[in-house]
Amino acid sequence: MIAVDSNEDRKSWAPIGESERYTTLDLIRGIALFGVLIVNLLYFFRIPLFEHILHFHSHPGRINHAIDLLVSEFVEFKAFGLFALTFGIGVAIQAERAGRRGVTIEFFLLRRFLILLVFGVAHMVLVSNVDILTLYALCALLMIVLIRLPASVIGLAGFALLYLPWTFSGWPPLSPPATWPVFVSNANRIYSTGSFGAILEFRWLETKELILPLLANVAQQTLGLMLVGVAAWRIGVIRESARYRTLLLVVSLGTGIVGLLNTAMVVLSHSTGMPEVHITFIHVLGSNVPLTFAYAAALFAWRPEGWVAALSAPLAAMGRMALTTYLTQSIVLALLFYGYGFKLFGRLDPQTATVIGIALYAGQLWFCVWWLKQYRFGPFEWVWRSLTYGRRQPMRKRRAGEALAATD
């Protein structure tokens, strides 16, 4: 159970301070954001998703094929899973802080996730249906009812969701594969040349027929990863990562081998058209989930020091501004690729698009570092926190210091 300290002043309840942050969690979020950016750029903004599904390689050339293979093997679905896992860890930390201050945990989380849901729906409707915020918010709302259960029960529930049959498999039904080429053709035409209104109309149809069924099919796994994240924090494996470093490295090695082998079989089949070959006794463990665990365990076991810590600091800064970074990535890519912007949709090969993605990510790293020298939160984080805590949060660091001093 989460302890509640009723002696603490609830009026001091405010977003976590800079000195309280778990830096490794921010670092992992920053790394995951690169994977999310590259996958979204290559397979949602550059070309229609279903073109990627129908044709593994969109362009000839060794470099283009290598990028497709590397992203599919090491990044696709894994970055998404890593984000879900860290989201669950973040929820556990927030619930713990709320409980210690005598704040009603469920009400606080309900408010927080409903606001996130508004962000997600607005993003999905107005910018891009390549959206994870709506799915995360809905899964997190379901997680609220379990948040006070023992860590062992939450962990078991998480693994059950990951490995039991999909509850929502086939619901809502995905548009028949025979219709996908028509969607691909329409997407190439409308996204590349259409007005904002035309794109808005087509996006709704595409979302209803294709995107929502896909999101429903990954909802169970997403919720499972979040619950495992909550349990991992509560039992202390993440909180005391130095103590559990050997265990984390063993988990990383074991799940990494399983995930890489299983993913390689899937990627080989999709890229060549050959029947999928299974290694029976590890196939049941899947590919994306084990690699997600491998990445997370390795990064939590990693202890950057000296110049390595200095180099990784911008990644942690980006992780602190994950919502702002994610939303601005979508806005920039929409302006680059859609018909109301630079009309690059369907015109770039993977190599060129990857260069653009790396440049955008580097620019965002610089921006996050610059911004956090002056401000406590990213712009969208500030809105989210102000609405969640029910009052306007101090934004500038100097003013934040004065506000905190006034409450001492």
Short mmCIF file of C-alpha atoms in Angstrom, two decimals:
data_model
loop_
_atom_site.label_atom_id
_atom_site.label_comp_id
_atom_site.label_asym_id
_atom_site.label_seq_id
_atom_site.Cartn_x
_atom_site.Cartn_y
_atom_site.Cartn_z
CA MET A 1 0.00 0.00 0.00
CA ILE A 2 1.04 3.64 -0.53
CA ALA A 3 1.72 5.40 2.73
CA VAL A 4 -0.19 8.59 3.54
CA ASP A 5 1.36 11.25 5.80
CA SER A 6 -1.56 13.43 6.94
CA ASN A 7 0.80 15.70 8.92
CA GLU A 8 2.29 17.22 5.79
CA ASP A 9 0.77 20.46 4.59
CA ARG A 10 -1.31 19.81 1.50
CA LYS A 11 -0.91 23.43 0.48
CA SER A 12 2.74 22.71 -0.30
CA TRP A 13 1.66 20.15 -2.89
CA ALA A 14 3.39 21.16 -6.12
CA PRO A 15 5.22 19.60 -9.08
CA ILE A 16 8.42 17.76 -8.29
CA GLY A 17 11.44 20.04 -7.85
CA GLU A 18 14.58 19.82 -9.94
CA SER A 19 16.62 18.37 -7.07
CA GLU A 20 14.00 15.63 -6.52
CA ARG A 21 13.91 14.37 -10.08
CA TYR A 22 15.07 10.85 -10.91
CA THR A 23 17.55 11.81 -13.61
CA THR A 24 17.93 8.34 -15.11
CA LEU A 25 14.21 8.27 -15.86
CA ASP A 26 14.52 11.57 -17.72
CA LEU A 27 17.54 10.23 -19.58
CA ILE A 28 15.64 7.15 -20.77
CA ARG A 29 12.70 9.29 -21.89
CA GLY A 30 15.10 11.44 -23.91
CA ILE A 31 16.55 8.37 -25.62
CA ALA A 32 13.10 6.89 -26.28
CA LEU A 33 12.02 10.16 -27.91
CA PHE A 34 14.66 9.67 -30.61
CA GLY A 35 13.23 6.26 -31.44
CA VAL A 36 9.67 7.60 -31.47
CA LEU A 37 10.75 10.43 -33.78
CA ILE A 38 12.54 8.18 -36.27
CA VAL A 39 9.70 5.64 -36.48
CA ASN A 40 7.02 8.32 -36.84
CA LEU A 41 9.07 10.16 -39.43
CA LEU A 42 9.89 7.13 -41.56
CA TYR A 43 6.62 5.22 -41.45
CA PHE A 44 3.87 7.75 -40.76
CA PHE A 45 4.92 11.20 -42.02
CA ARG A 46 7.19 10.18 -44.92
CA ILE A 47 4.84 7.57 -46.37
CA PRO A 48 1.49 6.04 -45.32
CA LEU A 49 1.81 3.43 -42.59
CA PHE A 50 0.05 0.82 -44.71
CA GLU A 51 2.49 1.34 -47.54
CA HIS A 52 5.24 0.34 -45.10
CA ILE A 53 3.21 -2.71 -44.07
CA LEU A 54 2.54 -3.72 -47.66
CA HIS A 55 6.07 -2.99 -48.90
CA PHE A 56 8.84 -3.35 -46.32
CA HIS A 57 11.30 -1.36 -48.47
CA SER A 58 9.94 1.80 -50.07
CA HIS A 59 13.12 2.72 -51.97
CA PRO A 60 16.08 0.84 -53.49
CA GLY A 61 19.64 1.23 -52.27
CA ARG A 62 21.77 -0.42 -49.62
CA ILE A 63 21.64 2.49 -47.19
CA ASN A 64 17.86 2.77 -47.48
CA HIS A 65 17.46 -0.97 -46.92
CA ALA A 66 19.89 -0.90 -44.01
CA ILE A 67 17.89 1.87 -42.34
CA ASP A 68 14.66 -0.11 -42.75
CA LEU A 69 16.27 -3.20 -41.26
CA LEU A 70 17.96 -1.43 -38.35
CA VAL A 71 14.89 0.56 -37.37
CA SER A 72 12.65 -2.52 -37.56
CA GLU A 73 15.11 -4.63 -35.56
CA PHE A 74 16.11 -2.22 -32.83
CA VAL A 75 13.64 0.67 -32.68
CA GLU A 76 10.14 0.05 -34.07
CA PHE A 77 7.71 -0.75 -31.21
CA LYS A 78 10.63 -0.86 -28.75
CA ALA A 79 10.82 2.92 -28.31
CA PHE A 80 7.04 2.97 -27.90
CA GLY A 81 7.28 0.23 -25.26
CA LEU A 82 10.13 1.96 -23.44
CA PHE A 83 8.03 5.10 -23.23
CA ALA A 84 5.08 3.11 -21.80
CA LEU A 85 7.32 1.47 -19.20
CA THR A 86 8.78 4.79 -18.05
CA PHE A 87 5.29 6.29 -18.04
CA GLY A 88 4.27 3.65 -15.50
CA ILE A 89 7.33 4.38 -13.37
CA GLY A 90 6.42 8.07 -13.45
CA VAL A 91 2.88 7.30 -12.33
CA ALA A 92 4.23 5.28 -9.39
CA ILE A 93 6.42 8.21 -8.33
CA GLN A 94 3.52 10.69 -8.64
CA ALA A 95 1.19 8.45 -6.65
CA GLU A 96 3.82 8.01 -3.97
CA ARG A 97 4.37 11.76 -3.63
CA ALA A 98 0.65 12.44 -3.53
CA GLY A 99 0.13 9.83 -0.82
CA ARG A 100 2.90 11.23 1.36
CA ARG A 101 1.29 14.67 1.27
CA GLY A 102 -2.20 13.48 2.13
CA VAL A 103 -3.50 14.19 -1.37
CA THR A 104 -6.21 11.85 -2.67
CA ILE A 105 -4.20 9.77 -5.11
CA GLU A 106 -7.03 8.69 -7.35
CA PHE A 107 -8.44 12.20 -7.74
CA PHE A 108 -5.04 13.66 -8.51
CA LEU A 109 -4.25 11.00 -11.13
CA LEU A 110 -7.76 11.22 -12.63
CA ARG A 111 -7.35 14.94 -13.17
CA ARG A 112 -3.85 14.54 -14.57
CA PHE A 113 -4.81 11.85 -17.08
CA LEU A 114 -8.01 13.55 -18.22
CA ILE A 115 -5.94 16.61 -19.10
CA LEU A 116 -3.49 14.38 -20.96
CA LEU A 117 -6.44 12.87 -22.82
CA VAL A 118 -7.44 16.36 -23.99
CA PHE A 119 -3.89 16.92 -25.26
CA GLY A 120 -3.99 13.59 -27.05
CA VAL A 121 -7.35 14.06 -28.74
CA ALA A 122 -6.38 17.57 -29.88
CA HIS A 123 -3.10 16.23 -31.26
CA MET A 124 -4.80 13.34 -33.02
CA VAL A 125 -7.49 15.51 -34.61
CA LEU A 126 -5.57 18.67 -35.47
CA VAL A 127 -1.98 17.57 -36.08
CA SER A 128 -1.48 13.86 -36.67
CA ASN A 129 -3.17 10.57 -35.89
CA VAL A 130 0.31 9.26 -35.12
CA ASP A 131 -0.62 9.72 -31.48
CA ILE A 132 0.37 7.91 -28.30
CA LEU A 133 -0.99 10.44 -25.80
CA THR A 134 -4.62 9.37 -26.15
CA LEU A 135 -3.74 5.71 -25.75
CA TYR A 136 -1.49 6.42 -22.76
CA ALA A 137 -4.17 8.54 -21.09
CA LEU A 138 -6.86 5.87 -21.52
CA CYS A 139 -4.56 3.11 -20.25
CA ALA A 140 -3.52 5.29 -17.31
CA LEU A 141 -7.16 5.94 -16.41
CA LEU A 142 -7.68 2.18 -16.18
CA MET A 143 -4.54 1.90 -14.07
CA ILE A 144 -5.97 4.20 -11.38
CA VAL A 145 -8.24 1.46 -10.02
CA LEU A 146 -5.20 -0.76 -9.39
CA ILE A 147 -2.78 1.81 -8.00
CA ARG A 148 -3.26 0.93 -4.31
CA LEU A 149 -2.80 -2.81 -4.78
CA PRO A 150 0.44 -4.45 -3.58
CA ALA A 151 3.37 -4.19 -5.97
CA SER A 152 3.44 -7.96 -6.48
CA VAL A 153 -0.21 -7.99 -7.60
CA ILE A 154 0.33 -5.04 -9.94
CA GLY A 155 3.39 -6.73 -11.42
CA LEU A 156 1.56 -10.02 -11.97
CA ALA A 157 -1.34 -8.15 -13.57
CA GLY A 158 1.12 -6.40 -15.86
CA PHE A 159 2.75 -9.63 -17.05
CA ALA A 160 -0.66 -11.26 -17.44
CA LEU A 161 -1.72 -8.45 -19.76
CA LEU A 162 1.52 -8.81 -21.72
CA TYR A 163 1.28 -12.55 -22.26
CA LEU A 164 -2.37 -13.60 -22.05
CA PRO A 165 -4.46 -13.54 -25.25
CA TRP A 166 -5.42 -10.08 -26.50
CA THR A 167 -8.82 -9.04 -25.15
CA PHE A 168 -9.35 -6.44 -27.87
CA SER A 169 -7.88 -8.43 -30.75
CA GLY A 170 -9.99 -7.71 -33.82
CA TRP A 171 -12.10 -5.03 -32.12
CA PRO A 172 -12.80 -2.58 -33.52
CA PRO A 173 -12.26 -4.43 -36.80
CA LEU A 174 -9.42 -3.34 -39.03
CA SER A 175 -10.32 -2.40 -42.57
CA PRO A 176 -9.80 -5.46 -44.86
CA PRO A 177 -6.30 -5.69 -46.43
CA ALA A 178 -7.88 -5.46 -49.88
CA THR A 179 -8.79 -1.83 -49.09
CA TRP A 180 -5.31 -0.81 -47.95
CA PRO A 181 -3.95 0.09 -51.42
CA VAL A 182 -6.84 2.53 -51.83
CA PHE A 183 -6.03 4.13 -48.47
CA VAL A 184 -2.36 4.33 -49.48
CA SER A 185 -3.24 6.00 -52.78
CA ASN A 186 -5.56 8.51 -51.12
CA ALA A 187 -3.07 9.23 -48.36
CA ASN A 188 -0.28 9.92 -50.85
CA ARG A 189 -2.53 12.32 -52.75
CA ILE A 190 -4.25 14.12 -49.88
CA TYR A 191 -1.39 14.41 -47.40
CA SER A 192 1.01 15.67 -50.07
CA THR A 193 -1.24 18.24 -51.78
CA GLY A 194 -4.41 18.67 -49.72
CA SER A 195 -5.48 21.71 -47.74
CA PHE A 196 -5.70 21.65 -43.94
CA GLY A 197 -9.43 20.96 -44.21
CA ALA A 198 -9.01 18.12 -46.71
CA ILE A 199 -6.31 16.53 -44.58
CA LEU A 200 -8.48 16.91 -41.47
CA GLU A 201 -11.36 15.11 -43.18
CA PHE A 202 -9.20 12.29 -44.52
CA ARG A 203 -7.38 11.91 -41.20
CA TRP A 204 -10.69 11.25 -39.45
CA LEU A 205 -11.57 8.52 -41.95
CA GLU A 206 -8.10 7.00 -41.72
CA THR A 207 -8.19 7.14 -37.92
CA LYS A 208 -11.58 5.44 -37.72
CA GLU A 209 -10.83 2.70 -40.27
CA LEU A 210 -7.14 2.00 -39.60
CA ILE A 211 -5.49 3.80 -36.69
CA LEU A 212 -8.01 3.18 -33.88
CA PRO A 213 -8.09 -0.60 -34.52
CA LEU A 214 -4.28 -0.65 -34.43
CA LEU A 215 -4.19 1.34 -31.18
CA ALA A 216 -6.82 -0.98 -29.64
CA ASN A 217 -4.64 -3.96 -30.53
CA VAL A 218 -1.66 -2.54 -28.62
CA ALA A 219 -3.68 -1.16 -25.68
CA GLN A 220 -3.39 -4.33 -23.60
CA GLN A 221 0.37 -4.49 -24.06
CA THR A 222 0.70 -0.79 -23.30
CA LEU A 223 -1.24 -1.10 -20.05
CA GLY A 224 0.80 -4.19 -19.15
CA LEU A 225 4.09 -2.32 -19.60
CA MET A 226 2.81 0.57 -17.51
CA LEU A 227 1.82 -1.77 -14.67
CA VAL A 228 5.21 -3.50 -14.77
CA GLY A 229 6.78 -0.04 -14.52
CA VAL A 230 4.69 0.77 -11.45
CA ALA A 231 5.65 -2.52 -9.81
CA ALA A 232 9.35 -2.14 -10.64
CA TRP A 233 9.43 1.22 -8.88
CA ARG A 234 7.42 0.07 -5.89
CA ILE A 235 9.55 -3.00 -5.16
CA GLY A 236 12.72 -0.88 -5.34
CA VAL A 237 14.48 -2.32 -8.39
CA ILE A 238 14.43 1.06 -10.14
CA ARG A 239 14.56 3.26 -7.05
CA GLU A 240 17.70 1.44 -5.82
CA SER A 241 19.20 0.57 -9.20
CA ALA A 242 22.76 0.62 -7.85
CA ARG A 243 21.85 -2.12 -5.36
CA TYR A 244 20.19 -4.22 -8.06
CA ARG A 245 22.74 -3.49 -10.78
CA THR A 246 23.79 -7.12 -11.27
CA LEU A 247 20.17 -8.25 -11.54
CA LEU A 248 19.43 -5.49 -14.06
CA LEU A 249 22.40 -6.48 -16.21
CA VAL A 250 21.37 -10.16 -16.14
CA VAL A 251 17.82 -9.22 -17.12
CA SER A 252 19.15 -7.00 -19.89
CA LEU A 253 21.36 -9.75 -21.30
CA GLY A 254 18.70 -12.45 -21.15
CA THR A 255 15.81 -10.44 -22.53
CA GLY A 256 18.11 -8.83 -25.08
CA ILE A 257 19.09 -12.20 -26.56
CA VAL A 258 15.47 -13.34 -26.70
CA GLY A 259 14.23 -10.06 -28.16
CA LEU A 260 16.95 -9.77 -30.79
CA LEU A 261 16.50 -13.34 -32.01
CA ASN A 262 12.72 -13.13 -32.19
CA THR A 263 12.79 -9.71 -33.83
CA ALA A 264 15.36 -10.89 -36.36
CA MET A 265 13.04 -13.71 -37.43
CA VAL A 266 10.14 -11.29 -37.91
CA VAL A 267 12.21 -8.69 -39.77
CA LEU A 268 13.76 -11.35 -42.02
CA SER A 269 10.32 -12.60 -42.97
CA HIS A 270 8.88 -9.14 -43.63
CA SER A 271 11.87 -7.92 -45.61
CA THR A 272 12.28 -11.00 -47.82
CA GLY A 273 8.80 -12.50 -47.98
CA MET A 274 10.11 -15.79 -46.60
CA PRO A 275 7.98 -17.74 -44.10
CA GLU A 276 8.67 -16.78 -40.51
CA VAL A 277 11.01 -19.17 -38.68
CA HIS A 278 10.42 -19.64 -34.95
CA ILE A 279 12.69 -20.78 -32.16
CA THR A 280 9.87 -22.50 -30.32
CA PHE A 281 10.89 -22.21 -26.68
CA ILE A 282 11.57 -18.46 -26.86
CA HIS A 283 9.03 -17.47 -29.50
CA VAL A 284 6.27 -17.33 -26.88
CA LEU A 285 8.14 -14.49 -25.13
CA GLY A 286 7.76 -12.23 -28.15
CA SER A 287 10.18 -9.75 -29.62
CA ASN A 288 9.20 -6.19 -28.71
CA VAL A 289 8.54 -6.68 -25.00
CA PRO A 290 11.81 -8.50 -24.22
CA LEU A 291 13.84 -5.86 -26.09
CA THR A 292 11.98 -3.12 -24.23
CA PHE A 293 12.96 -4.75 -20.94
CA ALA A 294 16.52 -5.21 -22.16
CA TYR A 295 16.92 -1.54 -23.03
CA ALA A 296 15.30 -0.37 -19.80
CA ALA A 297 17.34 -2.68 -17.56
CA ALA A 298 20.61 -1.71 -19.25
CA LEU A 299 19.88 2.00 -18.99
CA PHE A 300 18.83 1.80 -15.33
CA ALA A 301 22.01 -0.18 -14.58
CA TRP A 302 24.12 2.37 -16.45
CA ARG A 303 25.75 4.99 -14.24
CA PRO A 304 27.17 7.78 -16.40
CA GLU A 305 29.98 9.70 -14.75
CA GLY A 306 32.36 12.49 -15.70
CA TRP A 307 32.33 13.53 -19.34
CA VAL A 308 29.81 10.79 -20.19
CA ALA A 309 27.36 12.30 -17.70
CA ALA A 310 27.97 15.74 -19.19
CA LEU A 311 27.27 14.43 -22.70
CA SER A 312 24.09 12.68 -21.58
CA ALA A 313 22.75 15.74 -19.73
CA PRO A 314 20.94 17.10 -22.83
CA LEU A 315 19.09 13.78 -23.14
CA ALA A 316 17.87 14.15 -19.56
CA ALA A 317 16.82 17.73 -20.31
CA MET A 318 14.77 16.48 -23.25
CA GLY A 319 13.23 13.81 -21.01
CA ARG A 320 12.05 16.55 -18.64
CA MET A 321 10.32 18.17 -21.61
CA ALA A 322 8.99 14.95 -23.14
CA LEU A 323 5.47 16.26 -23.82
CA THR A 324 6.72 19.47 -25.44
CA THR A 325 9.31 17.54 -27.47
CA TYR A 326 6.79 14.97 -28.68
CA LEU A 327 4.18 17.54 -29.70
CA THR A 328 6.66 19.86 -31.40
CA GLN A 329 8.08 16.91 -33.33
CA SER A 330 4.61 16.27 -34.75
CA ILE A 331 3.99 19.94 -35.53
CA VAL A 332 7.34 20.33 -37.32
CA LEU A 333 6.92 17.09 -39.29
CA ALA A 334 3.36 18.01 -40.27
CA LEU A 335 4.61 21.34 -41.64
CA LEU A 336 7.42 19.61 -43.50
CA PHE A 337 5.43 16.78 -45.06
CA TYR A 338 1.79 17.82 -45.44
CA GLY A 339 0.13 19.76 -48.23
CA TYR A 340 -0.34 22.93 -46.16
CA GLY A 341 3.44 23.00 -45.54
CA PHE A 342 6.43 21.93 -47.63
CA LYS A 343 4.62 18.99 -49.29
CA LEU A 344 7.37 16.38 -48.76
CA PHE A 345 4.95 13.51 -48.14
CA GLY A 346 5.85 10.54 -50.35
CA ARG A 347 8.90 12.28 -51.84
CA LEU A 348 11.81 11.27 -49.60
CA ASP A 349 13.78 8.07 -49.27
CA PRO A 350 14.64 6.69 -45.79
CA GLN A 351 18.21 8.00 -45.96
CA THR A 352 17.20 11.63 -46.52
CA ALA A 353 14.37 11.44 -44.00
CA THR A 354 16.70 10.01 -41.35
CA VAL A 355 19.11 12.90 -41.82
CA ILE A 356 16.20 15.32 -41.30
CA GLY A 357 15.18 13.39 -38.18
CA ILE A 358 18.66 13.50 -36.67
CA ALA A 359 18.90 17.24 -37.39
CA LEU A 360 15.50 17.87 -35.78
CA TYR A 361 16.44 15.79 -32.73
CA ALA A 362 19.76 17.63 -32.34
CA GLY A 363 17.96 20.96 -32.56
CA GLN A 364 15.48 19.87 -29.91
CA LEU A 365 18.29 18.76 -27.61
CA TRP A 366 19.83 22.22 -27.86
CA PHE A 367 16.47 23.89 -27.32
CA CYS A 368 15.66 21.81 -24.21
CA VAL A 369 18.99 22.64 -22.59
CA TRP A 370 18.59 26.35 -23.40
CA TRP A 371 14.98 26.47 -22.21
CA LEU A 372 15.59 24.71 -18.88
CA LYS A 373 18.35 27.13 -17.98
CA GLN A 374 15.63 29.74 -17.62
CA TYR A 375 12.41 27.87 -16.93
CA ARG A 376 11.24 25.10 -14.61
CA PHE A 377 9.09 23.31 -17.22
CA GLY A 378 8.64 22.98 -20.94
CA PRO A 379 5.74 25.07 -22.34
CA PHE A 380 3.28 22.17 -22.62
CA GLU A 381 4.47 20.69 -19.31
CA TRP A 382 3.71 24.04 -17.67
CA VAL A 383 0.13 23.99 -18.99
CA TRP A 384 -0.32 20.35 -17.93
CA ARG A 385 1.02 20.93 -14.43
CA SER A 386 -0.87 24.18 -13.87
CA LEU A 387 -4.16 22.50 -14.81
CA THR A 388 -3.33 19.36 -12.82
CA TYR A 389 -2.44 21.19 -9.61
CA GLY A 390 -5.28 23.68 -10.01
CA ARG A 391 -3.15 26.80 -9.95
CA ARG A 392 -0.75 28.66 -12.18
CA GLN A 393 2.76 27.30 -11.60
CA PRO A 394 5.77 29.61 -11.40
CA MET A 395 7.56 29.31 -14.72
CA ARG A 396 10.83 31.19 -14.50
CA LYS A 397 13.40 29.64 -12.20
CA ARG A 398 14.00 32.88 -10.29
CA ARG A 399 10.31 33.36 -9.61
CA ALA A 400 9.96 29.70 -8.70
CA GLY A 401 12.68 30.13 -6.06
CA GLU A 402 10.93 33.16 -4.63
CA ALA A 403 7.61 31.30 -4.51
CA LEU A 404 9.13 28.33 -2.74
CA ALA A 405 10.93 30.55 -0.25
CA ALA A 406 7.63 32.27 0.57
CA THR A 407 6.10 28.94 1.61
CA ASP A 408 8.95 27.92 3.94
#
